[in-house]
């Protein structure tokens, strides 16, 4: 176990030291020991050698929604497998590429494939690409996901603007920001105790409503519940989420948005309702991932059009 007392608090970048805990940390803590400042810098440096234009918008593609990256022109595709220390997506419906290029007049980076805690990654690992994309220059994060409809008024195929979230892993002590708060992220250090009450940008949410109106798309708005997965929820869990004010449920997003708030991203969140949630013990229905992917792919064009136009708005209103 490392007991360094220098400013990096034991978070130096070698493979061996990455496995040891940092000062003040319980040896068994679930924390960010691997994606240290040094590793993130190395990854950012590697990508900058391949992609010389700074992206302004970062987009995370949810299950079955990777097609969004196909709208990007003058693409540079960087497979996760080529990036040092980068994890791989192991889930059907998630490719493993960073796609850079032009989307409706702005330079963007799309994560075609994200990481989930149920794949065996810590929440810090799942979220760390957000920090990478911020360090590459992006100021706006558009996060998309597939989700189950907790709100009984929602239908399969609805798109929900995420106005807030319930971060269950965080409530259980598993937040991606646990561990050393490294102040060497000089551009975007983020405080030790970051506020997340406005993690989803209100002005962006209102703008997306306008964009949707133009397209005659009726958007839902609500609270996304991020759970650990990989099980879909029990009937009792869905009933609990309803009582707590949840509208949609998924297995991603919350740790990404938490890190995004910490490093100063303005975030827009969109959840595609891909399935109903169990709420009756007499039903035989159960959610399945194949249906999640099928609905995502079916609705992908609509979602992509909204995001395309939203990016156009950012382009016209950036300072
Ligand atoms: O990556 P997202 O949150 O879009 O994917 C959801 C959650 C699980 O990964 C999967 C369950 O079907 O879809």
mmCIF file of C-alpha atoms and ligand atoms in Angstrom:
data_model
loop_
_atom_site.group_PDB
_atom_site.id
_atom_site.type_symbol
_atom_site.label_atom_id
_atom_site.label_comp_id
_atom_site.label_asym_id
_atom_site.label_seq_id
_atom_site.Cartn_x
_atom_site.Cartn_y
_atom_site.Cartn_z
ATOM 1 C CA UNK A 1 0.000 0.000 0.000
ATOM 2 C CA UNK A 2 1.320 3.449 -0.884
ATOM 3 C CA UNK A 3 1.548 6.162 1.753
ATOM 4 C CA UNK A 4 2.974 9.042 -0.237
ATOM 5 C CA UNK A 5 2.352 12.475 1.198
ATOM 6 C CA UNK A 6 3.235 14.632 -1.795
ATOM 7 C CA UNK A 7 0.673 16.745 -3.666
ATOM 8 C CA UNK A 8 -0.382 13.895 -5.904
ATOM 9 C CA UNK A 9 -1.357 11.960 -2.771
ATOM 10 C CA UNK A 10 -0.027 8.687 -4.048
ATOM 11 C CA UNK A 11 -1.799 8.892 -7.390
ATOM 12 C CA UNK A 12 1.219 8.471 -9.589
ATOM 13 C CA UNK A 13 0.769 6.855 -12.926
ATOM 14 C CA UNK A 14 2.640 3.562 -12.970
ATOM 15 C CA UNK A 15 0.677 0.365 -13.317
ATOM 16 C CA UNK A 16 1.768 -0.924 -9.917
ATOM 17 C CA UNK A 17 1.151 2.243 -7.952
ATOM 18 C CA UNK A 18 -2.265 2.544 -9.559
ATOM 19 C CA UNK A 19 -3.311 -0.533 -7.648
ATOM 20 C CA UNK A 20 -2.399 0.909 -4.290
ATOM 21 C CA UNK A 21 -4.652 3.190 -2.318
ATOM 22 C CA UNK A 22 -4.054 6.883 -1.759
ATOM 23 C CA UNK A 23 -3.702 8.778 1.499
ATOM 24 C CA UNK A 24 -6.894 8.882 3.511
ATOM 25 C CA UNK A 25 -8.500 6.183 1.456
ATOM 26 C CA UNK A 26 -9.689 2.852 2.746
ATOM 27 C CA UNK A 27 -7.728 0.085 0.987
ATOM 28 C CA UNK A 28 -10.962 -1.481 -0.173
ATOM 29 C CA UNK A 29 -12.510 1.760 -1.456
ATOM 30 C CA UNK A 30 -14.147 1.818 -4.867
ATOM 31 C CA UNK A 31 -12.311 4.774 -6.263
ATOM 32 C CA UNK A 32 -10.369 6.342 -9.056
ATOM 33 C CA UNK A 33 -6.968 4.733 -8.708
ATOM 34 C CA UNK A 34 -6.400 3.957 -12.328
ATOM 35 C CA UNK A 35 -7.443 7.071 -14.266
ATOM 36 C CA UNK A 36 -4.972 9.325 -12.554
ATOM 37 C CA UNK A 37 -4.088 12.796 -13.784
ATOM 38 C CA UNK A 38 -1.029 11.352 -15.537
ATOM 39 C CA UNK A 39 -3.052 8.706 -17.381
ATOM 40 C CA UNK A 40 -5.726 11.176 -18.441
ATOM 41 C CA UNK A 41 -3.017 13.536 -19.721
ATOM 42 C CA UNK A 42 -1.392 10.699 -21.618
ATOM 43 C CA UNK A 43 -4.717 9.762 -23.238
ATOM 44 C CA UNK A 44 -5.506 13.382 -24.121
ATOM 45 C CA UNK A 45 -2.013 13.825 -25.601
ATOM 46 C CA UNK A 46 -2.383 10.642 -27.639
ATOM 47 C CA UNK A 47 -5.723 11.766 -29.090
ATOM 48 C CA UNK A 48 -4.472 15.282 -29.811
ATOM 49 C CA UNK A 49 -1.751 13.817 -32.026
ATOM 50 C CA UNK A 50 -4.455 12.148 -34.152
ATOM 51 C CA UNK A 51 -7.089 14.889 -34.015
ATOM 52 C CA UNK A 52 -5.810 18.431 -34.175
ATOM 53 C CA UNK A 53 -9.181 20.226 -34.133
ATOM 54 C CA UNK A 54 -10.698 20.907 -30.701
ATOM 55 C CA UNK A 55 -14.177 19.438 -30.281
ATOM 56 C CA UNK A 56 -16.755 21.796 -28.784
ATOM 57 C CA UNK A 57 -19.514 19.298 -28.170
ATOM 58 C CA UNK A 58 -19.164 15.888 -26.553
ATOM 59 C CA UNK A 59 -21.904 13.348 -27.206
ATOM 60 C CA UNK A 60 -22.388 10.025 -25.437
ATOM 61 C CA UNK A 61 -24.436 7.561 -27.479
ATOM 62 C CA UNK A 62 -26.721 5.280 -25.474
ATOM 63 C CA UNK A 63 -27.687 1.679 -26.242
ATOM 64 C CA UNK A 64 -28.541 1.359 -29.920
ATOM 65 C CA UNK A 65 -28.012 5.087 -30.481
ATOM 66 C CA UNK A 66 -24.483 4.968 -31.908
ATOM 67 C CA UNK A 67 -25.888 5.779 -35.352
ATOM 68 C CA UNK A 68 -25.755 9.433 -34.374
ATOM 69 C CA UNK A 69 -22.064 9.349 -35.183
ATOM 70 C CA UNK A 70 -22.976 8.473 -38.773
ATOM 71 C CA UNK A 71 -24.270 12.036 -39.206
ATOM 72 C CA UNK A 72 -20.804 13.375 -38.494
ATOM 73 C CA UNK A 73 -18.892 14.436 -41.597
ATOM 74 C CA UNK A 74 -15.123 14.569 -42.224
ATOM 75 C CA UNK A 75 -14.859 11.851 -39.604
ATOM 76 C CA UNK A 76 -11.821 10.717 -37.722
ATOM 77 C CA UNK A 77 -12.605 7.431 -35.984
ATOM 78 C CA UNK A 78 -10.398 6.473 -33.064
ATOM 79 C CA UNK A 79 -11.168 2.954 -31.799
ATOM 80 C CA UNK A 80 -11.013 2.617 -28.019
ATOM 81 C CA UNK A 81 -8.674 -0.314 -28.619
ATOM 82 C CA UNK A 82 -6.071 2.090 -30.074
ATOM 83 C CA UNK A 83 -6.138 4.510 -27.131
ATOM 84 C CA UNK A 84 -3.743 3.682 -24.308
ATOM 85 C CA UNK A 85 -5.472 2.539 -21.092
ATOM 86 C CA UNK A 86 -8.959 3.034 -22.581
ATOM 87 C CA UNK A 87 -11.629 0.483 -21.576
ATOM 88 C CA UNK A 88 -13.820 -1.326 -24.137
ATOM 89 C CA UNK A 89 -17.595 -1.452 -24.361
ATOM 90 C CA UNK A 90 -18.728 -5.031 -23.907
ATOM 91 C CA UNK A 91 -22.475 -4.532 -24.409
ATOM 92 C CA UNK A 92 -24.521 -5.253 -27.535
ATOM 93 C CA UNK A 93 -25.527 -1.931 -29.102
ATOM 94 C CA UNK A 94 -22.344 -0.170 -27.996
ATOM 95 C CA UNK A 95 -19.467 0.081 -30.438
ATOM 96 C CA UNK A 96 -16.087 1.137 -29.101
ATOM 97 C CA UNK A 97 -15.060 4.280 -30.979
ATOM 98 C CA UNK A 98 -14.473 7.945 -30.425
ATOM 99 C CA UNK A 99 -15.790 9.648 -33.545
ATOM 100 C CA UNK A 100 -14.578 13.183 -34.253
ATOM 101 C CA UNK A 101 -15.893 15.449 -36.986
ATOM 102 C CA UNK A 102 -18.354 18.055 -38.046
ATOM 103 C CA UNK A 103 -21.983 18.003 -36.937
ATOM 104 C CA UNK A 104 -24.167 20.803 -38.258
ATOM 105 C CA UNK A 105 -21.267 23.255 -38.284
ATOM 106 C CA UNK A 106 -19.556 22.389 -35.012
ATOM 107 C CA UNK A 107 -16.660 20.080 -34.301
ATOM 108 C CA UNK A 108 -17.851 17.243 -32.050
ATOM 109 C CA UNK A 109 -16.616 14.089 -30.394
ATOM 110 C CA UNK A 110 -19.033 11.166 -30.063
ATOM 111 C CA UNK A 111 -18.546 8.263 -27.717
ATOM 112 C CA UNK A 112 -19.922 5.400 -29.765
ATOM 113 C CA UNK A 113 -20.202 3.083 -26.810
ATOM 114 C CA UNK A 114 -20.114 3.829 -23.118
ATOM 115 C CA UNK A 115 -19.095 1.930 -20.007
ATOM 116 C CA UNK A 116 -21.427 0.645 -17.328
ATOM 117 C CA UNK A 117 -20.711 -0.412 -13.745
ATOM 118 C CA UNK A 118 -22.301 -3.836 -14.406
ATOM 119 C CA UNK A 119 -19.536 -4.543 -16.955
ATOM 120 C CA UNK A 120 -17.188 -4.608 -14.002
ATOM 121 C CA UNK A 121 -15.957 -1.030 -14.297
ATOM 122 C CA UNK A 122 -15.954 1.360 -11.352
ATOM 123 C CA UNK A 123 -18.150 4.427 -11.699
ATOM 124 C CA UNK A 124 -14.912 6.442 -11.963
ATOM 125 C CA UNK A 125 -13.827 4.357 -14.950
ATOM 126 C CA UNK A 126 -17.280 4.637 -16.538
ATOM 127 C CA UNK A 127 -17.146 8.419 -16.226
ATOM 128 C CA UNK A 128 -13.505 9.251 -16.921
ATOM 129 C CA UNK A 129 -13.932 9.754 -20.712
ATOM 130 C CA UNK A 130 -16.038 12.794 -19.794
ATOM 131 C CA UNK A 131 -12.925 14.358 -18.278
ATOM 132 C CA UNK A 132 -10.923 13.411 -21.375
ATOM 133 C CA UNK A 133 -13.470 15.084 -23.671
ATOM 134 C CA UNK A 134 -13.466 18.209 -21.477
ATOM 135 C CA UNK A 135 -9.685 18.377 -21.615
ATOM 136 C CA UNK A 136 -9.848 18.036 -25.391
ATOM 137 C CA UNK A 137 -11.854 21.272 -25.412
ATOM 138 C CA UNK A 138 -15.536 20.350 -25.298
ATOM 139 C CA UNK A 139 -17.776 22.654 -23.238
ATOM 140 C CA UNK A 140 -21.161 21.020 -23.832
ATOM 141 C CA UNK A 141 -22.107 17.418 -23.122
ATOM 142 C CA UNK A 142 -25.092 15.745 -24.746
ATOM 143 C CA UNK A 143 -25.768 12.477 -23.007
ATOM 144 C CA UNK A 144 -28.250 9.952 -24.388
ATOM 145 C CA UNK A 145 -29.484 6.679 -22.976
ATOM 146 C CA UNK A 146 -32.091 3.988 -23.268
ATOM 147 C CA UNK A 147 -34.363 3.751 -20.269
ATOM 148 C CA UNK A 148 -37.409 2.017 -18.900
ATOM 149 C CA UNK A 149 -40.549 4.092 -18.432
ATOM 150 C CA UNK A 150 -41.282 4.348 -14.718
ATOM 151 C CA UNK A 151 -43.862 7.095 -15.183
ATOM 152 C CA UNK A 152 -47.141 5.386 -16.048
ATOM 153 C CA UNK A 153 -47.986 8.209 -18.456
ATOM 154 C CA UNK A 154 -44.962 7.448 -20.662
ATOM 155 C CA UNK A 155 -45.133 5.270 -23.776
ATOM 156 C CA UNK A 156 -42.458 3.194 -25.441
ATOM 157 C CA UNK A 157 -40.707 5.435 -27.972
ATOM 158 C CA UNK A 158 -41.116 8.636 -25.938
ATOM 159 C CA UNK A 159 -38.068 10.865 -25.565
ATOM 160 C CA UNK A 160 -37.578 12.294 -22.082
ATOM 161 C CA UNK A 161 -35.551 15.377 -21.346
ATOM 162 C CA UNK A 162 -33.660 14.615 -18.165
ATOM 163 C CA UNK A 163 -34.283 17.453 -15.733
ATOM 164 C CA UNK A 164 -32.652 15.742 -12.750
ATOM 165 C CA UNK A 165 -31.533 12.346 -11.568
ATOM 166 C CA UNK A 166 -31.553 9.948 -8.652
ATOM 167 C CA UNK A 167 -28.019 8.578 -8.477
ATOM 168 C CA UNK A 168 -28.423 5.310 -6.596
ATOM 169 C CA UNK A 169 -24.766 4.197 -6.734
ATOM 170 C CA UNK A 170 -23.875 7.589 -5.243
ATOM 171 C CA UNK A 171 -26.441 7.155 -2.467
ATOM 172 C CA UNK A 172 -24.749 3.837 -1.715
ATOM 173 C CA UNK A 173 -21.324 5.509 -1.455
ATOM 174 C CA UNK A 174 -20.143 4.887 -5.000
ATOM 175 C CA UNK A 175 -19.528 8.241 -6.622
ATOM 176 C CA UNK A 176 -16.983 8.675 -9.459
ATOM 177 C CA UNK A 177 -15.414 11.569 -7.549
ATOM 178 C CA UNK A 178 -14.487 9.468 -4.519
ATOM 179 C CA UNK A 179 -10.757 9.611 -3.946
ATOM 180 C CA UNK A 180 -8.190 12.343 -4.339
ATOM 181 C CA UNK A 181 -9.599 15.593 -5.798
ATOM 182 C CA UNK A 182 -6.620 16.318 -8.019
ATOM 183 C CA UNK A 183 -6.095 20.056 -8.383
ATOM 184 C CA UNK A 184 -3.658 19.551 -11.234
ATOM 185 C CA UNK A 185 -6.629 19.557 -13.597
ATOM 186 C CA UNK A 186 -5.775 23.224 -13.757
ATOM 187 C CA UNK A 187 -8.391 24.126 -16.384
ATOM 188 C CA UNK A 188 -11.255 22.259 -14.823
ATOM 189 C CA UNK A 189 -10.288 21.196 -11.313
ATOM 190 C CA UNK A 190 -13.758 21.114 -9.740
ATOM 191 C CA UNK A 191 -14.272 21.562 -6.015
ATOM 192 C CA UNK A 192 -14.028 18.810 -3.420
ATOM 193 C CA UNK A 193 -17.770 19.146 -2.781
ATOM 194 C CA UNK A 194 -19.297 19.944 -6.161
ATOM 195 C CA UNK A 195 -22.891 21.139 -6.390
ATOM 196 C CA UNK A 196 -24.993 19.013 -8.781
ATOM 197 C CA UNK A 197 -28.411 20.611 -8.298
ATOM 198 C CA UNK A 198 -28.147 22.160 -11.756
ATOM 199 C CA UNK A 199 -26.187 19.409 -13.454
ATOM 200 C CA UNK A 200 -28.695 19.444 -16.337
ATOM 201 C CA UNK A 201 -28.570 22.880 -17.919
ATOM 202 C CA UNK A 202 -31.965 24.566 -17.684
ATOM 203 C CA UNK A 203 -31.430 26.833 -20.703
ATOM 204 C CA UNK A 204 -30.446 23.823 -22.829
ATOM 205 C CA UNK A 205 -33.540 21.966 -21.690
ATOM 206 C CA UNK A 206 -35.787 24.857 -22.701
ATOM 207 C CA UNK A 207 -33.996 25.176 -26.023
ATOM 208 C CA UNK A 208 -34.413 21.492 -26.770
ATOM 209 C CA UNK A 209 -38.160 21.883 -26.165
ATOM 210 C CA UNK A 210 -38.230 24.587 -28.837
ATOM 211 C CA UNK A 211 -36.270 22.421 -31.252
ATOM 212 C CA UNK A 212 -38.689 19.536 -30.648
ATOM 213 C CA UNK A 213 -41.695 21.773 -31.221
ATOM 214 C CA UNK A 214 -40.312 22.704 -34.633
ATOM 215 C CA UNK A 215 -40.221 19.007 -35.470
ATOM 216 C CA UNK A 216 -43.660 18.325 -33.974
ATOM 217 C CA UNK A 217 -42.088 16.001 -31.443
ATOM 218 C CA UNK A 218 -43.689 15.969 -28.041
ATOM 219 C CA UNK A 219 -40.948 15.586 -25.477
ATOM 220 C CA UNK A 220 -41.413 14.253 -21.977
ATOM 221 C CA UNK A 221 -39.491 15.716 -19.089
ATOM 222 C CA UNK A 222 -38.534 13.961 -15.896
ATOM 223 C CA UNK A 223 -36.200 12.422 -13.383
ATOM 224 C CA UNK A 224 -33.836 9.636 -14.509
ATOM 225 C CA UNK A 225 -33.005 6.978 -11.925
ATOM 226 C CA UNK A 226 -29.523 5.521 -12.366
ATOM 227 C CA UNK A 227 -29.200 2.004 -10.916
ATOM 228 C CA UNK A 228 -26.272 -0.408 -11.011
ATOM 229 C CA UNK A 229 -27.731 -3.153 -13.211
ATOM 230 C CA UNK A 230 -27.375 -5.588 -14.863
ATOM 231 C CA UNK A 231 -30.732 -6.893 -13.602
ATOM 232 C CA UNK A 232 -33.802 -5.071 -14.746
ATOM 233 C CA UNK A 233 -35.835 -3.948 -11.773
ATOM 234 C CA UNK A 234 -38.205 -5.882 -9.580
ATOM 235 C CA UNK A 235 -41.813 -4.770 -9.330
ATOM 236 C CA UNK A 236 -41.150 -3.534 -5.798
ATOM 237 C CA UNK A 237 -38.162 -1.497 -7.016
ATOM 238 C CA UNK A 238 -40.218 0.131 -9.768
ATOM 239 C CA UNK A 239 -42.928 0.988 -7.262
ATOM 240 C CA UNK A 240 -40.272 2.491 -4.991
ATOM 241 C CA UNK A 241 -38.850 4.594 -7.853
ATOM 242 C CA UNK A 242 -42.344 5.935 -8.566
ATOM 243 C CA UNK A 243 -42.824 6.911 -4.934
ATOM 244 C CA UNK A 244 -39.434 8.655 -5.011
ATOM 245 C CA UNK A 245 -40.412 10.744 -8.038
ATOM 246 C CA UNK A 246 -38.543 8.805 -10.719
ATOM 247 C CA UNK A 247 -39.828 8.873 -14.297
ATOM 248 C CA UNK A 248 -37.325 6.682 -16.133
ATOM 249 C CA UNK A 249 -34.799 4.062 -15.070
ATOM 250 C CA UNK A 250 -31.474 3.027 -16.531
ATOM 251 C CA UNK A 251 -27.969 1.778 -15.744
ATOM 252 C CA UNK A 252 -25.785 4.641 -16.909
ATOM 253 C CA UNK A 253 -25.636 8.434 -17.247
ATOM 254 C CA UNK A 254 -25.629 9.515 -13.583
ATOM 255 C CA UNK A 255 -21.902 8.995 -12.987
ATOM 256 C CA UNK A 256 -21.073 10.674 -16.330
ATOM 257 C CA UNK A 257 -23.237 13.686 -15.503
ATOM 258 C CA UNK A 258 -21.752 13.885 -12.000
ATOM 259 C CA UNK A 259 -18.231 14.125 -13.411
ATOM 260 C CA UNK A 260 -19.465 16.531 -16.096
ATOM 261 C CA UNK A 261 -20.803 18.865 -13.389
ATOM 262 C CA UNK A 262 -17.486 18.624 -11.558
ATOM 263 C CA UNK A 263 -15.441 19.660 -14.583
ATOM 264 C CA UNK A 264 -17.771 22.440 -15.726
ATOM 265 C CA UNK A 265 -19.652 20.950 -18.662
ATOM 266 C CA UNK A 266 -23.061 22.304 -19.597
ATOM 267 C CA UNK A 267 -25.130 19.158 -19.998
ATOM 268 C CA UNK A 268 -28.227 18.157 -21.925
ATOM 269 C CA UNK A 269 -29.636 14.710 -21.133
ATOM 270 C CA UNK A 270 -32.040 12.707 -23.285
ATOM 271 C CA UNK A 271 -33.506 9.349 -22.329
ATOM 272 C CA UNK A 272 -35.308 7.252 -24.900
ATOM 273 C CA UNK A 273 -38.053 5.189 -23.289
ATOM 274 C CA UNK A 274 -37.443 1.756 -24.799
ATOM 275 C CA UNK A 275 -39.685 -0.364 -22.605
ATOM 276 C CA UNK A 276 -42.358 -0.323 -19.991
ATOM 277 C CA UNK A 277 -41.439 -1.280 -16.447
ATOM 278 C CA UNK A 278 -43.008 -4.106 -14.512
ATOM 279 C CA UNK A 279 -45.667 -2.911 -12.153
ATOM 280 C CA UNK A 280 -48.128 -5.736 -11.853
ATOM 281 C CA UNK A 281 -47.478 -9.174 -10.382
ATOM 282 C CA UNK A 282 -50.032 -10.669 -12.786
ATOM 283 C CA UNK A 283 -48.191 -9.624 -15.938
ATOM 284 C CA UNK A 284 -45.941 -11.993 -17.842
ATOM 285 C CA UNK A 285 -44.059 -9.142 -19.538
ATOM 286 C CA UNK A 286 -40.333 -8.715 -18.811
ATOM 287 C CA UNK A 287 -37.939 -6.193 -20.403
ATOM 288 C CA UNK A 288 -35.242 -7.647 -22.677
ATOM 289 C CA UNK A 289 -32.170 -5.958 -24.119
ATOM 290 C CA UNK A 290 -33.075 -6.995 -27.692
ATOM 291 C CA UNK A 291 -36.250 -4.893 -27.391
ATOM 292 C CA UNK A 292 -34.247 -2.000 -25.948
ATOM 293 C CA UNK A 293 -31.946 -2.047 -28.978
ATOM 294 C CA UNK A 294 -34.831 -2.499 -31.419
ATOM 295 C CA UNK A 295 -36.734 0.529 -30.081
ATOM 296 C CA UNK A 296 -33.559 2.620 -29.900
ATOM 297 C CA UNK A 297 -32.766 1.878 -33.516
ATOM 298 C CA UNK A 298 -36.365 2.553 -34.523
ATOM 299 C CA UNK A 299 -36.382 5.976 -32.853
ATOM 300 C CA UNK A 300 -32.754 6.854 -33.536
ATOM 301 C CA UNK A 301 -33.486 9.103 -36.523
ATOM 302 C CA UNK A 302 -35.872 11.296 -34.552
ATOM 303 C CA UNK A 303 -33.440 11.674 -31.689
ATOM 304 C CA UNK A 304 -30.576 12.349 -34.070
ATOM 305 C CA UNK A 305 -32.519 15.085 -35.839
ATOM 306 C CA UNK A 306 -33.215 16.818 -32.535
ATOM 307 C CA UNK A 307 -29.563 16.642 -31.521
ATOM 308 C CA UNK A 308 -28.436 17.844 -34.960
ATOM 309 C CA UNK A 309 -30.640 20.938 -34.682
ATOM 310 C CA UNK A 310 -29.665 21.516 -31.072
ATOM 311 C CA UNK A 311 -25.992 21.588 -32.094
ATOM 312 C CA UNK A 312 -26.931 24.168 -34.743
ATOM 313 C CA UNK A 313 -28.432 26.296 -31.981
ATOM 314 C CA UNK A 314 -25.247 26.073 -29.920
ATOM 315 C CA UNK A 315 -23.266 27.132 -32.953
ATOM 316 C CA UNK A 316 -25.445 30.212 -33.445
ATOM 317 C CA UNK A 317 -25.367 31.199 -29.782
ATOM 318 C CA UNK A 318 -21.858 30.504 -28.584
ATOM 319 C CA UNK A 319 -19.938 33.460 -27.283
HETATM 320 O O1 LIG B 1 -26.117 2.698 -22.150
HETATM 321 P P1 LIG B 1 -27.574 2.812 -21.904
HETATM 322 O O2 LIG B 1 -27.898 3.400 -20.576
HETATM 323 O O3 LIG B 1 -28.291 3.530 -23.028
HETATM 324 O O4 LIG B 1 -28.124 1.297 -21.911
HETATM 325 C C1 LIG B 1 -29.248 0.771 -21.228
HETATM 326 C C2 LIG B 1 -28.857 0.320 -19.835
HETATM 327 C C3 LIG B 1 -28.252 -1.044 -20.108
HETATM 328 O O5 LIG B 1 -26.935 -0.908 -20.546
HETATM 329 C C4 LIG B 1 -29.071 -1.580 -21.226
HETATM 330 C C5 LIG B 1 -30.199 -2.421 -20.724
HETATM 331 O O6 LIG B 1 -31.014 -2.873 -21.784
HETATM 332 O O7 LIG B 1 -29.592 -0.429 -21.920
#
